[in-house]
């Protein structure tokens, strides 16, 4: 028994002392990364500290960015959540005031459409091109590679023009249609590769039991790539939540939280949001925007960083 | 004999009631019906996205091309043909030293060429995580964190740091006057942001490269270690060639994006009001966003098409180079 323990100790020692563990590359990388992490936290920490500085204290300090707060208060957070608003002029000329509740709701709808419409279409097209033998597959895959390799710049104006002409500009339906494709990112190739690697025996067994093509796809094959789907969904939801430029361009009268805070950041001392022109308010708004994605990341970190395996047998 | 016949009859009866072990051979009609069903299924999946692509990719690209030869008349709400006038304006502007488009092109190309100083960092830190060097698990989570956090928020926090905190620290602690680094604009800001993004902007390709590195057979790395190969040599001679395919895709994709990216960063800091620092992507973005109705669209399309004609051969050239360097390893 003691021998086994000694061997395990030796193994542990070997693992730590093995080549590559404390090589100069490791030391240099470690130092760089430590500084990098320290600076990342310094930025976030500084922003948080200033966001909880009491407003009168901030003004008394001469609006200083370096002064340590004498008085802390979460009033800025409460105000940002309840008072923040701005007027939006729709494409049809109508004006309405958007509050935080509406922006949150819009952000949720936007994130769901932006993530799932594209992801599901991508998955379906990847599935049929990988598992059903049709000559048209070559056209689809060719299209994908073409758009990936051949950069066509400046088509945003034409996209906006067609959306406006079809009366789809600034509508949720228009945005759903825009996202109804399998382009963008490498997910199409990843899914296709995974569906190709899935053993035929699953689909064959299901077909013998009387399953149709839809059932094989939805009930048999999709669950086998669930981990990659989850990873795509999670990263997609996070990036959609943070996206401010797409709503700004295509859904100007449906502001999301990110878009709203971008506009809010431009608040000057003379406008409607005059009192929000001060740093603690703006930083409180930023911290609130970071909160959901940070919590989401902390909760699903393992899945996001490690979900790269498929179910089933590899042929 | 009678017993034999009885058992044979019983066997036939049992066979009739039991389901056959193997399915009956399908008739040709069944196969055809199955193929028709499969075709319908295939069409249901493929046709809707193809319609979308026909409108929002094929038509849009052609429309952008034709629009680049047109001019919008707001009074009549029509587009009229103006030949190469938009291209002429763009090219003329391009050669005026210090003009917005001229500065945009110079800063875009300079940024692209110099970005090769930083691109190995992503791969090196992915290797750090892959080789499980000290603190790899913690750093993996940390390096991925900026991807999760809003780029806009981090960017605007940086703006406060560079425009307020650093000048204040410089003045109060070192008695040195430092202009706000972003607010002041110009080439100084561009260079500052170039260094800043390079040093701090790591981690974007971490997951992708890590996944590719983890696919390298352990026997290969073990063999290398037994042969006395150190981490640096292993990285240069073994890891990098084995993940070269992925690196090459990123390099080619990077060329395709030269004239499209950069809009977001400058827009975040300056709205549509900056002529320096700038980028071609930002320039086209501003033309579209500041457009009064459709008025700015033809010029935006012309600029886009002009830079597309430059980017396409460049992309294929870089692809040719990366193909030449590709060790074509299968593992």
XYZ file of C-alpha atoms in Angstrom:
646
model
C 0.000 0.000 0.000
C 2.833 2.360 0.911
C 4.561 1.474 -2.334
C 1.454 2.499 -4.279
C 1.316 5.823 -2.396
C 4.998 6.442 -3.060
C 4.515 5.715 -6.772
C 1.550 8.092 -6.906
C 3.626 10.775 -5.166
C 6.414 10.213 -7.665
C 3.934 10.437 -10.531
C 2.575 13.713 -9.170
C 6.092 15.035 -8.742
C 6.933 13.992 -12.287
C 3.860 15.705 -13.665
C 4.700 19.019 -12.020
C 8.360 18.839 -12.813
C 7.915 17.536 -16.348
C 9.349 19.454 -19.247
C 7.120 22.295 -20.332
C 5.724 22.963 -16.891
C 8.180 25.636 -15.768
C 10.003 26.151 -19.017
C 10.952 29.767 -19.835
C 7.960 29.862 -22.175
C 5.730 29.004 -19.254
C 7.297 31.657 -17.034
C 7.051 34.358 -19.730
C 3.468 33.386 -20.565
C 2.524 33.237 -16.897
C 3.912 36.726 -16.240
C 2.202 38.214 -19.283
C -1.120 36.587 -18.470
C -0.951 37.626 -14.813
C -0.450 41.253 -15.861
C -3.209 40.911 -18.439
C -5.682 39.531 -15.897
C -4.673 42.127 -13.301
C -5.294 44.920 -15.768
C -8.637 43.468 -16.880
C -9.796 43.364 -13.277
C -8.353 46.788 -12.564
C -10.479 48.270 -15.367
C -13.627 46.513 -14.222
C -12.885 47.200 -10.565
C -12.273 50.897 -11.198
C -15.518 51.164 -13.183
C -17.453 49.426 -10.414
C -15.979 51.579 -7.642
C -16.775 54.784 -9.540
C -20.286 53.529 -10.309
C -21.075 53.177 -6.616
C -19.607 56.530 -5.671
C -22.246 58.810 -4.235
C -23.117 61.545 -6.731
C -22.563 64.465 -4.355
C -19.259 62.942 -3.256
C -18.253 62.610 -6.903
C -19.082 66.258 -7.575
C -17.270 67.387 -4.407
C -14.163 65.532 -5.551
C -14.180 67.733 -8.659
C -15.467 64.887 -10.865
C -12.113 63.252 -10.340
C -11.453 59.861 -11.913
C -8.745 59.004 -9.404
C -10.374 60.086 -6.126
C -11.354 57.181 -3.892
C -15.037 57.515 -2.879
C -15.764 58.700 0.653
C -19.393 57.737 0.356
C -20.819 54.732 -1.450
C -24.302 54.494 -2.880
C -26.226 52.287 -5.293
C -28.525 55.171 -6.209
C -27.034 55.379 -9.703
C -28.086 51.771 -10.387
C -31.626 52.379 -9.188
C -31.879 55.515 -11.323
C -30.498 53.857 -14.426
C -32.997 51.028 -14.052
C -36.018 53.193 -13.418
C -35.439 56.617 -14.938
C -33.400 55.980 -18.081
C -35.401 56.662 -21.223
C -35.049 58.262 -24.600
C -37.256 59.217 -27.489
C -37.142 57.182 -30.658
C -38.353 58.208 -34.067
C -39.583 55.224 -36.060
C -39.130 54.743 -39.800
C -42.778 55.711 -40.278
C -42.117 59.035 -38.482
C -43.853 58.156 -35.211
C -42.105 59.063 -31.960
C -42.246 57.057 -28.754
C -40.333 56.940 -25.495
C -38.417 53.762 -24.722
C -37.845 52.792 -21.083
C -35.545 50.147 -19.634
C -38.322 47.529 -19.504
C -38.979 47.847 -23.230
C -35.266 47.750 -23.994
C -34.847 44.562 -21.941
C -37.789 42.938 -23.707
C -36.399 43.971 -27.098
C -32.977 42.656 -26.138
C -34.477 39.261 -25.265
C -36.463 39.036 -28.516
C -33.472 40.236 -30.527
C -31.128 37.727 -28.876
C -33.522 34.812 -29.404
C -34.115 35.619 -33.084
C -30.502 36.452 -33.811
C -29.272 33.247 -32.220
C -31.857 30.548 -32.812
C -33.199 31.361 -36.284
C -29.730 31.286 -37.754
C -28.538 28.342 -35.663
C -31.531 26.118 -36.498
C -31.406 26.906 -40.220
C -27.657 26.266 -40.211
C -28.139 22.944 -38.425
C -30.894 21.791 -40.784
C -28.990 22.682 -43.958
C -25.789 21.140 -42.576
C -27.750 17.984 -41.766
C -29.301 17.522 -45.203
C -26.078 18.291 -47.038
C -24.190 15.814 -44.851
C -26.651 12.930 -44.786
C -28.749 13.138 -47.951
C -27.159 12.599 -51.305
C -28.352 15.281 -53.737
C -26.376 17.069 -56.443
C -27.623 20.404 -55.072
C -25.487 19.889 -51.958
C -22.486 20.998 -53.985
C -24.237 24.267 -54.822
C -25.063 24.917 -51.162
C -21.584 24.129 -49.910
C -20.087 26.079 -52.806
C -22.187 29.088 -51.867
C -20.992 28.869 -48.316
C -17.317 28.781 -49.299
C -17.839 31.549 -51.832
C -19.314 33.985 -49.322
C -16.592 33.035 -46.856
C -13.696 33.572 -49.238
C -14.952 36.278 -51.567
C -15.423 39.492 -49.654
C -18.142 41.700 -51.113
C -17.939 45.003 -49.314
C -20.437 47.801 -49.031
C -23.626 45.803 -49.533
C -25.145 47.116 -46.300
C -26.754 50.011 -48.157
C -28.339 47.628 -50.641
C -29.651 45.402 -47.813
C -31.225 48.425 -46.167
C -32.695 49.520 -49.479
C -34.379 46.193 -50.144
C -35.694 45.991 -46.582
C -37.185 49.445 -46.950
C -38.687 48.646 -50.339
C -40.252 45.445 -49.012
C -41.578 47.326 -45.944
C -39.587 44.980 -43.750
C -37.179 47.592 -42.407
C -37.416 48.140 -38.657
C -39.722 45.127 -38.156
C -39.160 41.874 -36.273
C -40.377 39.897 -39.292
C -37.753 41.595 -41.450
C -35.076 40.675 -38.943
C -36.250 37.032 -38.811
C -36.046 36.853 -42.611
C -32.604 38.427 -42.559
C -31.337 35.784 -40.165
C -32.965 32.910 -42.076
C -29.752 31.643 -43.666
C -26.849 29.352 -42.931
C -24.083 31.887 -43.511
C -21.963 33.539 -40.896
C -19.264 31.871 -38.859
C -17.917 28.389 -39.166
C -20.861 26.602 -37.532
C -22.161 25.257 -40.862
C -18.865 23.454 -41.460
C -18.661 22.209 -37.871
C -22.203 20.769 -37.934
C -21.715 19.269 -41.364
C -18.550 17.576 -40.241
C -20.270 16.219 -37.141
C -23.316 14.919 -39.006
C -21.037 13.216 -41.512
C -19.212 11.451 -38.715
C -22.401 10.122 -37.101
C -22.888 6.395 -37.583
C -25.576 5.407 -40.102
C -26.797 2.672 -37.758
C -28.854 5.165 -35.708
C -30.824 6.463 -38.659
C -31.163 2.974 -40.163
C -32.499 1.517 -36.925
C -35.022 4.324 -36.614
C -36.130 3.901 -40.228
C -36.678 0.163 -39.726
C -38.872 1.100 -36.774
C -40.887 3.296 -39.127
C -39.408 6.742 -38.470
C -39.650 9.301 -41.245
C -36.975 11.741 -42.415
C -38.140 14.492 -40.065
C -38.180 12.170 -37.068
C -34.706 10.859 -37.847
C -33.394 14.399 -38.103
C -35.119 15.911 -35.064
C -35.359 12.967 -32.682
C -32.259 10.956 -33.558
C -29.531 13.096 -35.102
C -30.043 16.525 -33.524
C -29.797 15.248 -29.935
C -26.445 13.684 -30.826
C -24.930 17.105 -31.540
C -26.671 18.762 -28.594
C -23.412 19.840 -26.961
C -22.290 21.861 -29.981
C -25.773 23.310 -30.341
C -25.695 24.399 -26.705
C -22.278 25.976 -27.144
C -23.463 27.854 -30.252
C -26.644 28.935 -28.499
C -24.819 30.223 -25.451
C -22.152 32.153 -27.341
C -24.829 33.429 -29.736
C -27.060 34.659 -26.925
C -24.169 36.464 -25.267
C -22.951 38.167 -28.425
C -26.527 39.117 -29.366
C -27.107 40.651 -25.953
C -23.952 42.725 -26.428
C -24.726 43.670 -30.032
C -25.658 47.320 -30.442
C -24.874 47.943 -34.107
C -27.416 45.527 -35.673
C -30.410 47.009 -33.791
C -29.072 50.483 -34.565
C -29.005 49.717 -38.290
C -31.931 47.383 -38.869
C -34.249 47.927 -35.881
C -33.815 51.582 -34.930
C -37.185 51.897 -33.197
C -36.705 48.654 -31.234
C -33.797 49.629 -28.977
C -32.116 46.850 -27.027
C -30.344 47.422 -23.712
C -26.988 47.584 -25.424
C -28.205 50.018 -28.076
C -29.985 52.075 -25.412
C -26.858 52.347 -23.312
C -24.864 53.326 -26.362
C -27.265 56.217 -26.961
C -27.341 56.897 -23.199
C -23.542 57.133 -23.189
C -23.795 60.029 -25.582
C -25.944 61.946 -23.075
C -24.614 65.470 -22.832
C -25.082 67.907 -19.978
C -27.742 69.874 -21.828
C -30.188 67.288 -23.149
C -33.094 65.234 -21.837
C -30.760 62.922 -19.980
C -28.669 65.783 -18.604
C -28.350 64.331 -15.130
C -27.002 61.108 -16.618
C -24.093 62.880 -18.254
C -21.931 62.170 -15.182
C -19.541 59.269 -15.015
C -21.071 57.276 -12.092
C -24.414 56.995 -13.918
C -22.845 55.910 -17.155
C -20.610 53.382 -15.461
C -23.596 52.037 -13.487
C -25.389 51.519 -16.805
C -22.369 49.679 -18.190
C -22.104 47.470 -15.127
C -25.776 46.552 -15.461
C -25.218 45.571 -19.077
C -22.288 43.346 -18.095
C -24.155 41.638 -15.267
C -26.405 39.174 -17.194
C -23.661 37.960 -19.535
C -21.146 37.608 -16.706
C -23.608 35.576 -14.616
C -24.522 33.491 -17.644
C -20.848 32.817 -18.290
C -20.126 31.886 -14.686
C -23.074 29.479 -14.690
C -22.317 27.778 -17.989
C -18.564 28.263 -18.163
C -17.747 24.554 -18.268
C -20.222 23.899 -21.062
C -19.043 26.861 -23.101
C -15.373 26.075 -22.793
C -15.558 22.320 -23.008
C -18.504 21.292 -25.191
C -16.808 19.832 -28.210
C -17.752 16.156 -28.051
C -20.493 14.333 -29.932
C -22.676 11.477 -28.901
C -22.959 8.231 -30.777
C -20.434 6.004 -32.414
C -17.856 7.244 -34.842
C -17.601 5.253 -38.023
C -43.790 -39.615 -40.702
C -47.046 -38.145 -39.505
C -45.175 -36.547 -36.646
C -42.736 -35.018 -39.095
C -45.593 -33.644 -41.205
C -47.326 -32.304 -38.112
C -44.200 -30.505 -36.964
C -43.627 -29.126 -40.463
C -47.196 -27.798 -40.578
C -46.731 -26.287 -37.106
C -43.531 -24.654 -38.262
C -45.257 -23.128 -41.274
C -48.079 -21.850 -39.054
C -45.604 -20.271 -36.581
C -43.710 -18.658 -39.448
C -46.939 -17.152 -40.710
C -47.808 -15.583 -37.337
C -44.304 -14.370 -36.402
C -42.898 -11.240 -38.042
C -40.054 -11.973 -40.463
C -36.555 -11.522 -39.062
C -35.407 -9.584 -42.109
C -37.656 -7.032 -43.773
C -39.110 -8.014 -47.062
C -37.161 -6.836 -50.021
C -38.714 -3.553 -51.031
C -40.226 -3.335 -54.428
C -38.840 -0.744 -56.824
C -42.008 1.322 -56.334
C -41.261 1.614 -52.606
C -37.743 2.810 -53.296
C -39.052 5.418 -55.687
C -41.663 6.540 -53.166
C -38.997 6.761 -50.476
C -36.801 8.843 -52.766
C -39.728 11.167 -53.535
C -40.371 11.561 -49.801
C -36.676 12.250 -49.234
C -36.677 14.831 -52.032
C -39.701 16.590 -50.546
C -38.014 16.594 -47.141
C -34.816 17.952 -48.688
C -36.700 20.673 -50.541
C -38.569 21.721 -47.388
C -35.246 22.263 -45.629
C -33.295 23.811 -48.474
C -35.753 25.953 -50.413
C -36.631 28.608 -47.752
C -32.984 29.532 -46.999
C -32.243 29.477 -50.732
C -35.038 31.979 -51.362
C -33.612 34.108 -48.576
C -30.129 33.874 -50.089
C -31.431 34.703 -53.548
C -32.885 37.941 -52.223
C -30.549 38.937 -49.411
C -27.282 37.717 -50.854
C -27.431 37.295 -54.642
C -29.854 40.108 -55.416
C -28.316 42.409 -52.800
C -24.820 41.931 -54.235
C -25.991 42.576 -57.787
C -28.052 45.527 -56.625
C -25.045 46.994 -54.808
C -23.016 46.564 -57.996
C -25.625 48.303 -60.186
C -26.294 50.953 -57.565
C -22.617 51.909 -57.676
C -23.247 53.223 -61.221
C -26.342 55.172 -60.207
C -27.361 58.361 -58.484
C -30.392 58.887 -56.298
C -32.817 61.690 -57.018
C -34.754 62.512 -53.846
C -37.325 64.673 -55.655
C -38.487 61.875 -57.932
C -37.463 59.036 -55.597
C -35.659 57.311 -58.465
C -32.166 56.104 -59.278
C -30.583 57.267 -62.519
C -27.565 55.942 -64.414
C -24.349 58.005 -64.009
C -21.751 55.583 -65.343
C -18.425 55.582 -63.541
C -19.009 58.948 -61.880
C -19.167 57.512 -58.339
C -15.996 55.510 -58.917
C -14.313 58.614 -60.321
C -15.235 60.617 -57.233
C -13.994 57.847 -54.937
C -10.694 57.416 -56.788
C -10.109 61.185 -56.951
C -10.767 61.435 -53.214
C -8.444 58.522 -52.605
C -5.469 60.429 -54.026
C -6.080 63.682 -52.161
C -3.535 63.593 -49.355
C -5.197 63.864 -45.957
C -8.721 63.356 -47.272
C -11.033 61.083 -45.310
C -10.860 58.209 -47.801
C -7.109 58.608 -48.268
C -6.495 58.455 -44.510
C -8.951 55.551 -44.244
C -7.067 53.495 -46.819
C -3.629 54.240 -45.364
C -4.720 53.390 -41.826
C -6.548 50.255 -42.956
C -3.595 48.871 -44.925
C -1.071 49.846 -42.262
C -3.263 48.262 -39.599
C -3.545 45.053 -41.601
C 0.171 44.722 -42.326
C 1.170 45.551 -38.754
C -1.474 43.229 -37.310
C 0.854 40.350 -38.204
C 2.984 41.516 -35.286
C 0.193 40.416 -32.950
C -1.493 37.466 -34.605
C 0.882 34.791 -33.209
C -0.083 35.805 -29.660
C -3.457 34.055 -29.911
C -1.820 30.813 -31.038
C 0.942 31.060 -28.438
C -1.542 31.489 -25.597
C -3.719 28.692 -26.947
C -0.544 26.562 -26.858
C 0.033 27.702 -23.282
C -3.404 26.381 -22.331
C -3.014 23.232 -24.442
C 0.288 22.334 -22.819
C -1.327 22.891 -19.432
C 1.341 25.340 -18.359
C 1.020 27.027 -14.922
C -2.480 28.334 -14.212
C -3.785 27.207 -17.621
C -7.302 26.448 -16.410
C -7.699 29.836 -14.733
C -6.235 31.704 -17.709
C -8.444 29.779 -20.136
C -11.501 31.122 -18.357
C -9.994 34.590 -18.087
C -8.900 34.818 -21.718
C -12.379 33.903 -22.856
C -13.999 36.465 -20.556
C -13.581 39.513 -22.870
C -15.516 37.563 -25.529
C -18.400 37.365 -23.077
C -18.236 40.938 -21.846
C -19.690 43.617 -24.067
C -17.031 45.045 -26.350
C -18.852 48.351 -26.295
C -18.749 48.526 -22.492
C -15.082 47.552 -22.288
C -14.304 50.050 -25.031
C -16.129 52.855 -23.288
C -14.526 52.012 -19.933
C -11.185 52.220 -21.750
C -12.224 55.617 -23.069
C -12.735 56.864 -19.519
C -9.378 55.429 -18.503
C -7.471 56.982 -21.396
C -9.299 60.273 -21.504
C -9.689 60.903 -17.784
C -7.816 58.542 -15.508
C -4.413 58.448 -17.243
C -4.174 62.245 -17.855
C -5.237 62.814 -14.233
C -2.651 60.367 -12.865
C 0.042 61.835 -15.120
C -0.690 65.353 -13.905
C -1.186 64.697 -10.219
C 1.504 62.046 -9.682
C 4.154 62.932 -12.270
C 3.295 66.563 -13.037
C 3.158 65.752 -16.755
C 0.416 66.994 -19.059
C -1.028 64.164 -21.164
C -3.732 64.938 -23.690
C -6.822 62.694 -23.559
C -5.646 59.726 -25.607
C -8.874 58.997 -27.471
C -10.625 62.336 -27.386
C -7.722 64.145 -29.086
C -7.951 61.858 -32.162
C -5.488 61.867 -35.070
C -2.574 59.548 -35.794
C -1.515 59.580 -32.151
C -4.789 57.915 -31.165
C -4.512 55.452 -34.037
C -1.031 54.350 -32.980
C -2.043 54.169 -29.350
C -5.056 51.994 -30.159
C -2.939 49.800 -32.402
C -0.526 48.984 -29.560
C -3.307 48.740 -27.032
C -5.438 46.328 -29.080
C -2.407 44.235 -29.903
C -1.193 43.843 -26.353
C -4.573 43.463 -24.665
C -6.741 42.001 -27.442
C -5.733 38.384 -27.039
C -7.974 35.397 -26.510
C -10.295 35.689 -29.502
C -9.073 32.527 -31.217
C -8.318 30.681 -27.991
C -11.115 28.096 -28.105
C -10.694 27.323 -31.779
C -6.927 26.844 -31.593
C -7.168 24.912 -28.333
C -9.694 22.528 -29.859
C -7.468 21.987 -32.887
C -4.380 21.451 -30.709
C -6.233 18.949 -28.536
C -6.883 16.848 -31.637
C -3.141 16.271 -32.106
C -2.460 12.615 -31.221
C -0.795 12.336 -27.835
C 1.569 9.669 -29.177
C 3.181 12.292 -31.392
C 3.862 14.726 -28.565
C 5.005 11.893 -26.290
C 7.406 10.719 -28.959
C 8.733 14.245 -29.379
C 9.229 14.559 -25.637
C 11.115 11.262 -25.511
C 13.363 12.596 -28.261
C 14.178 15.564 -26.008
C 12.129 18.168 -27.821
C 11.402 21.222 -25.671
C 8.119 23.209 -25.647
C 9.288 25.894 -28.079
C 10.606 23.396 -30.612
C 7.493 21.287 -30.212
C 5.399 24.361 -30.916
C 7.343 25.360 -34.019
C 7.978 21.960 -35.558
C 4.980 19.932 -34.443
C 1.998 21.926 -33.176
C 2.019 24.802 -35.643
C 2.309 22.624 -38.783
C -0.443 20.343 -37.486
C -2.901 23.189 -36.952
C -1.769 25.110 -40.008
C -5.045 24.417 -41.861
C -7.017 26.366 -39.253
C -4.431 29.137 -39.081
C -4.564 29.431 -42.879
C -8.369 29.726 -42.871
C -8.082 32.553 -40.356
C -5.381 34.287 -42.379
C -7.415 34.113 -45.587
C -10.558 35.213 -43.747
C -8.576 38.121 -42.315
C -7.752 39.380 -45.820
C -11.394 39.112 -46.812
C -12.260 41.334 -43.860
C -9.593 44.034 -44.332
C -11.938 46.609 -45.837
C -15.009 45.530 -43.908
C -13.827 45.734 -40.299
C -12.933 48.635 -38.061
C -16.246 50.413 -38.371
C -17.466 49.425 -34.924
C -14.503 50.628 -32.898
C -14.327 54.157 -34.272
C -18.114 54.451 -34.370
C -18.224 53.540 -30.693
C -15.753 56.297 -29.803
C -16.684 59.041 -32.241
C -20.099 58.252 -33.706
C -19.949 59.119 -37.391
C -17.790 62.180 -36.902
C -14.173 61.020 -37.165
C -11.994 61.458 -40.228
C -8.803 60.479 -38.404
C -8.523 57.853 -36.900
C -10.627 55.969 -39.369
C -10.771 52.880 -41.601
C -12.337 51.952 -44.928
C -14.990 49.881 -43.131
C -15.797 52.858 -40.928
C -15.899 55.223 -43.917
C -18.481 53.067 -45.745
C -20.422 52.529 -42.516
C -20.651 56.304 -41.986
C -21.713 56.922 -45.604
C -24.575 54.458 -45.157
C -25.594 55.588 -41.694
C -25.415 59.309 -42.453
C -27.281 58.849 -45.700
C -30.240 61.150 -46.196
C -32.758 58.569 -47.419
C -31.101 56.653 -50.253
C -28.855 59.563 -51.248
C -25.605 58.229 -49.789
C -26.143 54.618 -50.830
C -24.728 54.766 -54.406
C -21.443 56.266 -53.180
C -21.242 53.694 -50.356
C -21.840 50.925 -52.902
C -19.234 52.341 -55.293
C -16.618 52.473 -52.533
C -17.575 48.969 -51.428
C -17.299 47.579 -54.956
C -14.012 49.374 -55.580
C -12.442 47.837 -52.491
C -14.029 44.464 -53.305
C -12.117 44.478 -56.600
C -8.920 45.016 -54.619
C -9.763 42.511 -51.860
C -10.720 39.548 -54.075
C -7.348 39.062 -55.823
C -5.570 39.784 -52.530
C -7.603 37.054 -50.832
C -6.770 34.516 -53.507
C -3.113 35.541 -53.392
C -2.949 34.943 -49.633
C -4.797 31.664 -50.115
C -2.274 30.615 -52.723
C 0.570 31.445 -50.340
C -1.011 29.584 -47.430
C -1.698 26.592 -49.703
C 1.969 26.572 -50.665
C 2.926 26.515 -47.002
C 0.308 23.919 -46.073
C 2.012 20.689 -44.995
C -1.214 18.790 -45.857
C -1.030 16.662 -42.733
C -3.807 14.237 -41.949
C -4.192 12.959 -38.411
